[in-house]
Amino acid sequence: MRQIIFVIPFAGGSSYSFRAWNSILEFDFVYIDMPGKGTRAREPQLVTFEEMVFEAYRQIQNYIVENKVEEYMIWGHSIGSYLAFRVVELMDINKLQLPKWLILSGSVAPEVTRFDEIVKKVETEQAFIDYIISFGLVSEKVGKSSFFQKNCLSQIMNDYIALLECKSLNKLPKQQCLIVLNGLEDEFTPEDVEKWFDHCNEKPIVKWFPGNHFFIFEHVEELFEEIKKIVI
């Protein structure tokens, strides 16, 4: 049986963002589409961080119950990392089945996240466009297109504004196993990443990969070869 990974996307991301993973056959990916994105694009978008946490929690728990899932993983990328962490907290509080592995990629612990810089980046649309182009969320051509600015920009900005609510996280449950993945060309330092250690009872597995903030879509086969060595 293939292992199930619930995937919580990055800001503005959805199930449609992960087409590069379609070639990976060892896992069943269950993507968490938030209202207003992906397969749920026509629904009103959520506004607050905690609304997003509860929505991700609801989808994952419903899937587990309906499909009698006994073992699974949760993977959050970028902002999705913080949502994934909080989902596991909620599961522990409610004494529900925890994931075998929690995978956090493209992120550092919130206490070293530069929230003051994020505030500046969402002050104006142009500043935010320049920012998301700079780290590869969108290309310069897409970021400057009228279609993107009219139909997509506000959704991504909303996710970043919601992130400003998440300035602290507790410790993971004692039995929770954590994997932290980041790109060598991203802005994070090893010291930043090691702050995740303060949120774990057991030392997490840390891996670095070639690429920038979206290394998860580069060299996909090599990425999942490393994941398989750990989780299978």
mmCIF file with all atom_site columns, N, CA and C in Angstrom, residues 119-175:
data_model
loop_
_atom_site.group_PDB
_atom_site.id
_atom_site.type_symbol
_atom_site.label_atom_id
_atom_site.label_alt_id
_atom_site.label_comp_id
_atom_site.label_asym_id
_atom_site.label_entity_id
_atom_site.label_seq_id
_atom_site.pdbx_PDB_ins_code
_atom_site.Cartn_x
_atom_site.Cartn_y
_atom_site.Cartn_z
_atom_site.occupancy
_atom_site.B_iso_or_equiv
_atom_site.pdbx_formal_charge
_atom_site.auth_seq_id
_atom_site.auth_comp_id
_atom_site.auth_asym_id
_atom_site.auth_atom_id
_atom_site.pdbx_PDB_model_num
ATOM 1   N N  . VAL A 1 119 ? 5.732  42.688 7.078   1.00 0.00 ? 119 VAL A N  1
ATOM 2   C CA . VAL A 1 119 ? 4.833  43.841 7.170   1.00 0.00 ? 119 VAL A CA 1
ATOM 3   C C  . VAL A 1 119 ? 5.153  44.856 6.077   1.00 0.00 ? 119 VAL A C  1
ATOM 4   N N  . LYS A 1 120 ? 6.428  45.118 5.866   1.00 0.00 ? 120 LYS A N  1
ATOM 5   C CA . LYS A 1 120 ? 6.835  46.079 4.840   1.00 0.00 ? 120 LYS A CA 1
ATOM 6   C C  . LYS A 1 120 ? 6.474  45.573 3.436   1.00 0.00 ? 120 LYS A C  1
ATOM 7   N N  . LYS A 1 121 ? 6.576  44.267 3.255   1.00 0.00 ? 121 LYS A N  1
ATOM 8   C CA . LYS A 1 121 ? 6.342  43.701 1.927   1.00 0.00 ? 121 LYS A CA 1
ATOM 9   C C  . LYS A 1 121 ? 4.881  43.715 1.528   1.00 0.00 ? 121 LYS A C  1
ATOM 10  N N  . VAL A 1 122 ? 3.984  43.768 2.505   1.00 0.00 ? 122 VAL A N  1
ATOM 11  C CA . VAL A 1 122 ? 2.552  43.779 2.169   1.00 0.00 ? 122 VAL A CA 1
ATOM 12  C C  . VAL A 1 122 ? 1.939  45.172 2.296   1.00 0.00 ? 122 VAL A C  1
ATOM 13  N N  . GLU A 1 123 ? 2.795  46.188 2.471   1.00 0.00 ? 123 GLU A N  1
ATOM 14  C CA . GLU A 1 123 ? 2.271  47.557 2.603   1.00 0.00 ? 123 GLU A CA 1
ATOM 15  C C  . GLU A 1 123 ? 1.672  48.058 1.294   1.00 0.00 ? 123 GLU A C  1
ATOM 16  N N  . THR A 1 124 ? 2.295  47.703 0.179   1.00 0.00 ? 124 THR A N  1
ATOM 17  C CA . THR A 1 124 ? 1.772  48.101 -1.130  1.00 0.00 ? 124 THR A CA 1
ATOM 18  C C  . THR A 1 124 ? 1.804  46.899 -2.075  1.00 0.00 ? 124 THR A C  1
ATOM 19  N N  . GLU A 1 125 ? 0.948  46.911 -3.064  1.00 0.00 ? 125 GLU A N  1
ATOM 20  C CA . GLU A 1 125 ? 0.920  45.806 -4.013  1.00 0.00 ? 125 GLU A CA 1
ATOM 21  C C  . GLU A 1 125 ? 2.231  45.710 -4.786  1.00 0.00 ? 125 GLU A C  1
ATOM 22  N N  . GLN A 1 126 ? 2.803  46.855 -5.157  1.00 0.00 ? 126 GLN A N  1
ATOM 23  C CA . GLN A 1 126 ? 4.037  46.816 -5.939  1.00 0.00 ? 126 GLN A CA 1
ATOM 24  C C  . GLN A 1 126 ? 5.187  46.232 -5.130  1.00 0.00 ? 126 GLN A C  1
ATOM 25  N N  . ALA A 1 127 ? 5.273  46.603 -3.858  1.00 0.00 ? 127 ALA A N  1
ATOM 26  C CA . ALA A 1 127 ? 6.329  46.050 -3.005  1.00 0.00 ? 127 ALA A CA 1
ATOM 27  C C  . ALA A 1 127 ? 6.175  44.541 -2.887  1.00 0.00 ? 127 ALA A C  1
ATOM 28  N N  . PHE A 1 128 ? 4.933  44.092 -2.799  1.00 0.00 ? 128 PHE A N  1
ATOM 29  C CA . PHE A 1 128 ? 4.692  42.658 -2.656  1.00 0.00 ? 128 PHE A CA 1
ATOM 30  C C  . PHE A 1 128 ? 4.997  41.923 -3.957  1.00 0.00 ? 128 PHE A C  1
ATOM 31  N N  . ILE A 1 129 ? 4.634  42.507 -5.078  1.00 0.00 ? 129 ILE A N  1
ATOM 32  C CA . ILE A 1 129 ? 4.951  41.898 -6.376  1.00 0.00 ? 129 ILE A CA 1
ATOM 33  C C  . ILE A 1 129 ? 6.460  41.733 -6.522  1.00 0.00 ? 129 ILE A C  1
ATOM 34  N N  . ASP A 1 130 ? 7.205  42.777 -6.200  1.00 0.00 ? 130 ASP A N  1
ATOM 35  C CA . ASP A 1 130 ? 8.669  42.715 -6.300  1.00 0.00 ? 130 ASP A CA 1
ATOM 36  C C  . ASP A 1 130 ? 9.221  41.603 -5.410  1.00 0.00 ? 130 ASP A C  1
ATOM 37  N N  . TYR A 1 131 ? 8.618  41.450 -4.236  1.00 0.00 ? 131 TYR A N  1
ATOM 38  C CA . TYR A 1 131 ? 9.084  40.435 -3.282  1.00 0.00 ? 131 TYR A CA 1
ATOM 39  C C  . TYR A 1 131 ? 8.842  39.022 -3.804  1.00 0.00 ? 131 TYR A C  1
ATOM 40  N N  . ILE A 1 132 ? 7.651  38.723 -4.264  1.00 0.00 ? 132 ILE A N  1
ATOM 41  C CA . ILE A 1 132 ? 7.362  37.350 -4.685  1.00 0.00 ? 132 ILE A CA 1
ATOM 42  C C  . ILE A 1 132 ? 8.079  36.988 -5.988  1.00 0.00 ? 132 ILE A C  1
ATOM 43  N N  . ILE A 1 133 ? 8.402  37.998 -6.792  1.00 0.00 ? 133 ILE A N  1
ATOM 44  C CA . ILE A 1 133 ? 9.226  37.744 -7.973  1.00 0.00 ? 133 ILE A CA 1
ATOM 45  C C  . ILE A 1 133 ? 10.650 37.407 -7.536  1.00 0.00 ? 133 ILE A C  1
ATOM 46  N N  . SER A 1 134 ? 11.137 38.097 -6.511  1.00 0.00 ? 134 SER A N  1
ATOM 47  C CA . SER A 1 134 ? 12.537 37.963 -6.088  1.00 0.00 ? 134 SER A CA 1
ATOM 48  C C  . SER A 1 134 ? 12.882 36.563 -5.612  1.00 0.00 ? 134 SER A C  1
ATOM 49  N N  . PHE A 1 135 ? 11.929 35.843 -4.991  1.00 0.00 ? 135 PHE A N  1
ATOM 50  C CA . PHE A 1 135 ? 12.287 34.515 -4.510  1.00 0.00 ? 135 PHE A CA 1
ATOM 51  C C  . PHE A 1 135 ? 11.639 33.394 -5.314  1.00 0.00 ? 135 PHE A C  1
ATOM 52  N N  . GLY A 1 136 ? 11.018 33.746 -6.442  1.00 0.00 ? 136 GLY A N  1
ATOM 53  C CA . GLY A 1 136 ? 10.605 32.726 -7.394  1.00 0.00 ? 136 GLY A CA 1
ATOM 54  C C  . GLY A 1 136 ? 9.195  32.194 -7.270  1.00 0.00 ? 136 GLY A C  1
ATOM 55  N N  . LEU A 1 137 ? 8.333  32.856 -6.476  1.00 0.00 ? 137 LEU A N  1
ATOM 56  C CA . LEU A 1 137 ? 6.944  32.398 -6.404  1.00 0.00 ? 137 LEU A CA 1
ATOM 57  C C  . LEU A 1 137 ? 6.267  32.546 -7.761  1.00 0.00 ? 137 LEU A C  1
ATOM 58  N N  . VAL A 1 138 ? 6.552  33.656 -8.431  1.00 0.00 ? 138 VAL A N  1
ATOM 59  C CA . VAL A 1 138 ? 6.082  33.867 -9.802  1.00 0.00 ? 138 VAL A CA 1
ATOM 60  C C  . VAL A 1 138 ? 7.224  34.442 -10.623 1.00 0.00 ? 138 VAL A C  1
ATOM 61  N N  . SER A 1 139 ? 7.146  34.278 -11.927 1.00 0.00 ? 139 SER A N  1
ATOM 62  C CA . SER A 1 139 ? 8.149  34.882 -12.803 1.00 0.00 ? 139 SER A CA 1
ATOM 63  C C  . SER A 1 139 ? 7.868  36.375 -12.939 1.00 0.00 ? 139 SER A C  1
ATOM 64  N N  . GLU A 1 140 ? 8.837  37.104 -13.415 1.00 0.00 ? 140 GLU A N  1
ATOM 65  C CA . GLU A 1 140 ? 8.644  38.545 -13.608 1.00 0.00 ? 140 GLU A CA 1
ATOM 66  C C  . GLU A 1 140 ? 7.513  38.806 -14.603 1.00 0.00 ? 140 GLU A C  1
ATOM 67  N N  . LYS A 1 141 ? 7.448  37.987 -15.647 1.00 0.00 ? 141 LYS A N  1
ATOM 68  C CA . LYS A 1 141 ? 6.402  38.165 -16.654 1.00 0.00 ? 141 LYS A CA 1
ATOM 69  C C  . LYS A 1 141 ? 5.017  37.984 -16.048 1.00 0.00 ? 141 LYS A C  1
ATOM 70  N N  . VAL A 1 142 ? 4.861  36.920 -15.240 1.00 0.00 ? 142 VAL A N  1
ATOM 71  C CA . VAL A 1 142 ? 3.573  36.657 -14.607 1.00 0.00 ? 142 VAL A CA 1
ATOM 72  C C  . VAL A 1 142 ? 3.243  37.744 -13.588 1.00 0.00 ? 142 VAL A C  1
ATOM 73  N N  . GLY A 1 143 ? 4.213  38.086 -12.742 1.00 0.00 ? 143 GLY A N  1
ATOM 74  C CA . GLY A 1 143 ? 3.981  39.067 -11.684 1.00 0.00 ? 143 GLY A CA 1
ATOM 75  C C  . GLY A 1 143 ? 3.538  40.424 -12.204 1.00 0.00 ? 143 GLY A C  1
ATOM 76  N N  . LYS A 1 144 ? 3.995  40.778 -13.383 1.00 0.00 ? 144 LYS A N  1
ATOM 77  C CA . LYS A 1 144 ? 3.664  42.084 -13.945 1.00 0.00 ? 144 LYS A CA 1
ATOM 78  C C  . LYS A 1 144 ? 2.448  42.043 -14.868 1.00 0.00 ? 144 LYS A C  1
ATOM 79  N N  . SER A 1 145 ? 1.869  40.862 -15.042 1.00 0.00 ? 145 SER A N  1
ATOM 80  C CA . SER A 1 145 ? 0.714  40.755 -15.935 1.00 0.00 ? 145 SER A CA 1
ATOM 81  C C  . SER A 1 145 ? -0.551 41.271 -15.251 1.00 0.00 ? 145 SER A C  1
ATOM 82  N N  . SER A 1 146 ? -1.413 41.873 -16.023 1.00 0.00 ? 146 SER A N  1
ATOM 83  C CA . SER A 1 146 ? -2.660 42.410 -15.474 1.00 0.00 ? 146 SER A CA 1
ATOM 84  C C  . SER A 1 146 ? -3.566 41.290 -14.980 1.00 0.00 ? 146 SER A C  1
ATOM 85  N N  . PHE A 1 147 ? -3.534 40.135 -15.662 1.00 0.00 ? 147 PHE A N  1
ATOM 86  C CA . PHE A 1 147 ? -4.372 39.006 -15.237 1.00 0.00 ? 147 PHE A CA 1
ATOM 87  C C  . PHE A 1 147 ? -3.987 38.555 -13.830 1.00 0.00 ? 147 PHE A C  1
ATOM 88  N N  . PHE A 1 148 ? -2.694 38.383 -13.603 1.00 0.00 ? 148 PHE A N  1
ATOM 89  C CA . PHE A 1 148 ? -2.228 37.944 -12.286 1.00 0.00 ? 148 PHE A CA 1
ATOM 90  C C  . PHE A 1 148 ? -2.591 38.972 -11.213 1.00 0.00 ? 148 PHE A C  1
ATOM 91  N N  . GLN A 1 149 ? -2.352 40.224 -11.500 1.00 0.00 ? 149 GLN A N  1
ATOM 92  C CA . GLN A 1 149 ? -2.605 41.264 -10.496 1.00 0.00 ? 149 GLN A CA 1
ATOM 93  C C  . GLN A 1 149 ? -4.090 41.392 -10.183 1.00 0.00 ? 149 GLN A C  1
ATOM 94  N N  . LYS A 1 150 ? -4.920 41.126 -11.164 1.00 0.00 ? 150 LYS A N  1
ATOM 95  C CA . LYS A 1 150 ? -6.363 41.233 -10.951 1.00 0.00 ? 150 LYS A CA 1
ATOM 96  C C  . LYS A 1 150 ? -6.945 39.995 -10.262 1.00 0.00 ? 150 LYS A C  1
ATOM 97  N N  . ASN A 1 151 ? -6.437 38.809 -10.600 1.00 0.00 ? 151 ASN A N  1
ATOM 98  C CA . ASN A 1 151 ? -7.090 37.570 -10.175 1.00 0.00 ? 151 ASN A CA 1
ATOM 99  C C  . ASN A 1 151 ? -6.370 36.785 -9.084  1.00 0.00 ? 151 ASN A C  1
ATOM 100 N N  . CYS A 1 152 ? -5.081 37.012 -8.894  1.00 0.00 ? 152 CYS A N  1
ATOM 101 C CA . CYS A 1 152 ? -4.303 36.162 -7.978  1.00 0.00 ? 152 CYS A CA 1
ATOM 102 C C  . CYS A 1 152 ? -3.599 36.916 -6.852  1.00 0.00 ? 152 CYS A C  1
ATOM 103 N N  . LEU A 1 153 ? -3.230 38.151 -7.101  1.00 0.00 ? 153 LEU A N  1
ATOM 104 C CA . LEU A 1 153 ? -2.365 38.875 -6.168  1.00 0.00 ? 153 LEU A CA 1
ATOM 105 C C  . LEU A 1 153 ? -2.975 38.991 -4.782  1.00 0.00 ? 153 LEU A C  1
ATOM 106 N N  . SER A 1 154 ? -4.237 39.363 -4.704  1.00 0.00 ? 154 SER A N  1
ATOM 107 C CA . SER A 1 154 ? -4.862 39.594 -3.398  1.00 0.00 ? 154 SER A CA 1
ATOM 108 C C  . SER A 1 154 ? -4.911 38.303 -2.575  1.00 0.00 ? 154 SER A C  1
ATOM 109 N N  . GLN A 1 155 ? -5.082 37.155 -3.245  1.00 0.00 ? 155 GLN A N  1
ATOM 110 C CA . GLN A 1 155 ? -5.114 35.883 -2.523  1.00 0.00 ? 155 GLN A CA 1
ATOM 111 C C  . GLN A 1 155 ? -3.785 35.613 -1.838  1.00 0.00 ? 155 GLN A C  1
ATOM 112 N N  . ILE A 1 156 ? -2.697 35.831 -2.564  1.00 0.00 ? 156 ILE A N  1
ATOM 113 C CA . ILE A 1 156 ? -1.372 35.556 -1.996  1.00 0.00 ? 156 ILE A CA 1
ATOM 114 C C  . ILE A 1 156 ? -1.056 36.550 -0.884  1.00 0.00 ? 156 ILE A C  1
ATOM 115 N N  . MET A 1 157 ? -1.377 37.814 -1.106  1.00 0.00 ? 157 MET A N  1
ATOM 116 C CA . MET A 1 157 ? -1.149 38.821 -0.066  1.00 0.00 ? 157 MET A CA 1
ATOM 117 C C  . MET A 1 157 ? -1.937 38.483 1.190   1.00 0.00 ? 157 MET A C  1
ATOM 118 N N  . ASN A 1 158 ? -3.158 38.002 1.019   1.00 0.00 ? 158 ASN A N  1
ATOM 119 C CA . ASN A 1 158 ? -3.994 37.638 2.157   1.00 0.00 ? 158 ASN A CA 1
ATOM 120 C C  . ASN A 1 158 ? -3.329 36.552 3.001   1.00 0.00 ? 158 ASN A C  1
ATOM 121 N N  . ASP A 1 159 ? -2.708 35.569 2.341   1.00 0.00 ? 159 ASP A N  1
ATOM 122 C CA . ASP A 1 159 ? -2.039 34.494 3.069   1.00 0.00 ? 159 ASP A CA 1
ATOM 123 C C  . ASP A 1 159 ? -0.868 35.039 3.886   1.00 0.00 ? 159 ASP A C  1
ATOM 124 N N  . TYR A 1 160 ? -0.140 35.982 3.321   1.00 0.00 ? 160 TYR A N  1
ATOM 125 C CA . TYR A 1 160 ? 0.985  36.564 4.062   1.00 0.00 ? 160 TYR A CA 1
ATOM 126 C C  . TYR A 1 160 ? 0.500  37.397 5.243   1.00 0.00 ? 160 TYR A C  1
ATOM 127 N N  . ILE A 1 161 ? -0.563 38.122 5.050   1.00 0.00 ? 161 ILE A N  1
ATOM 128 C CA . ILE A 1 161 ? -1.125 38.918 6.149   1.00 0.00 ? 161 ILE A CA 1
ATOM 129 C C  . ILE A 1 161 ? -1.603 37.991 7.267   1.00 0.00 ? 161 ILE A C  1
ATOM 130 N N  . ALA A 1 162 ? -2.212 36.866 6.890   1.00 0.00 ? 162 ALA A N  1
ATOM 131 C CA . ALA A 1 162 ? -2.657 35.887 7.891   1.00 0.00 ? 162 ALA A CA 1
ATOM 132 C C  . ALA A 1 162 ? -1.476 35.318 8.662   1.00 0.00 ? 162 ALA A C  1
ATOM 133 N N  . LEU A 1 163 ? -0.339 35.123 7.976   1.00 0.00 ? 163 LEU A N  1
ATOM 134 C CA . LEU A 1 163 ? 0.848  34.576 8.631   1.00 0.00 ? 163 LEU A CA 1
ATOM 135 C C  . LEU A 1 163 ? 1.323  35.458 9.786   1.00 0.00 ? 163 LEU A C  1
ATOM 136 N N  . LEU A 1 164 ? 1.055  36.745 9.711   1.00 0.00 ? 164 LEU A N  1
ATOM 137 C CA . LEU A 1 164 ? 1.508  37.660 10.759  1.00 0.00 ? 164 LEU A CA 1
ATOM 138 C C  . LEU A 1 164 ? 0.906  37.310 12.119  1.00 0.00 ? 164 LEU A C  1
ATOM 139 N N  . GLU A 1 165 ? -0.168 36.522 12.127  1.00 0.00 ? 165 GLU A N  1
ATOM 140 C CA . GLU A 1 165 ? -0.767 36.089 13.387  1.00 0.00 ? 165 GLU A CA 1
ATOM 141 C C  . GLU A 1 165 ? 0.054  34.995 14.067  1.00 0.00 ? 165 GLU A C  1
ATOM 142 N N  . CYS A 1 166 ? 0.897  34.327 13.306  1.00 0.00 ? 166 CYS A N  1
ATOM 143 C CA . CYS A 1 166 ? 1.599  33.140 13.812  1.00 0.00 ? 166 CYS A CA 1
ATOM 144 C C  . CYS A 1 166 ? 3.009  33.507 14.245  1.00 0.00 ? 166 CYS A C  1
ATOM 145 N N  . LYS A 1 167 ? 3.147  34.078 15.429  1.00 0.00 ? 167 LYS A N  1
ATOM 146 C CA . LYS A 1 167 ? 4.461  34.503 15.903  1.00 0.00 ? 167 LYS A CA 1
ATOM 147 C C  . LYS A 1 167 ? 5.070  33.547 16.916  1.00 0.00 ? 167 LYS A C  1
ATOM 148 N N  . SER A 1 168 ? 4.334  32.506 17.268  1.00 0.00 ? 168 SER A N  1
ATOM 149 C CA . SER A 1 168 ? 4.887  31.519 18.192  1.00 0.00 ? 168 SER A CA 1
ATOM 150 C C  . SER A 1 168 ? 4.183  30.183 17.987  1.00 0.00 ? 168 SER A C  1
ATOM 151 N N  . LEU A 1 169 ? 4.915  29.118 18.288  1.00 0.00 ? 169 LEU A N  1
ATOM 152 C CA . LEU A 1 169 ? 4.365  27.767 18.248  1.00 0.00 ? 169 LEU A CA 1
ATOM 153 C C  . LEU A 1 169 ? 4.833  27.035 19.500  1.00 0.00 ? 169 LEU A C  1
ATOM 154 N N  . ASN A 1 170 ? 4.076  26.060 19.937  1.00 0.00 ? 170 ASN A N  1
ATOM 155 C CA . ASN A 1 170 ? 4.454  25.289 21.112  1.00 0.00 ? 170 ASN A CA 1
ATOM 156 C C  . ASN A 1 170 ? 5.391  24.158 20.716  1.00 0.00 ? 170 ASN A C  1
ATOM 157 N N  . LYS A 1 171 ? 5.557  23.196 21.610  1.00 0.00 ? 171 LYS A N  1
ATOM 158 C CA . LYS A 1 171 ? 6.343  22.013 21.281  1.00 0.00 ? 171 LYS A CA 1
ATOM 159 C C  . LYS A 1 171 ? 5.444  20.957 20.658  1.00 0.00 ? 171 LYS A C  1
ATOM 160 N N  . LEU A 1 172 ? 6.018  20.181 19.758  1.00 0.00 ? 172 LEU A N  1
ATOM 161 C CA . LEU A 1 172 ? 5.301  19.063 19.177  1.00 0.00 ? 172 LEU A CA 1
ATOM 162 C C  . LEU A 1 172 ? 5.106  17.972 20.227  1.00 0.00 ? 172 LEU A C  1
ATOM 163 N N  . PRO A 1 173 ? 4.104  17.115 20.044  1.00 0.00 ? 173 PRO A N  1
ATOM 164 C CA . PRO A 1 173 ? 3.948  15.968 20.941  1.00 0.00 ? 173 PRO A CA 1
ATOM 165 C C  . PRO A 1 173 ? 5.238  15.159 21.015  1.00 0.00 ? 173 PRO A C  1
ATOM 166 N N  . LYS A 1 174 ? 5.476  14.547 22.159  1.00 0.00 ? 174 LYS A N  1
ATOM 167 C CA . LYS A 1 174 ? 6.744  13.855 22.408  1.00 0.00 ? 174 LYS A CA 1
ATOM 168 C C  . LYS A 1 174 ? 7.060  12.814 21.350  1.00 0.00 ? 174 LYS A C  1
ATOM 169 N N  . GLN A 1 175 ? 6.036  12.099 20.888  1.00 0.00 ? 175 GLN A N  1
ATOM 170 C CA . GLN A 1 175 ? 6.272  11.000 19.954  1.00 0.00 ? 175 GLN A CA 1
ATOM 171 C C  . GLN A 1 175 ? 6.351  11.450 18.502  1.00 0.00 ? 175 GLN A C  1
#
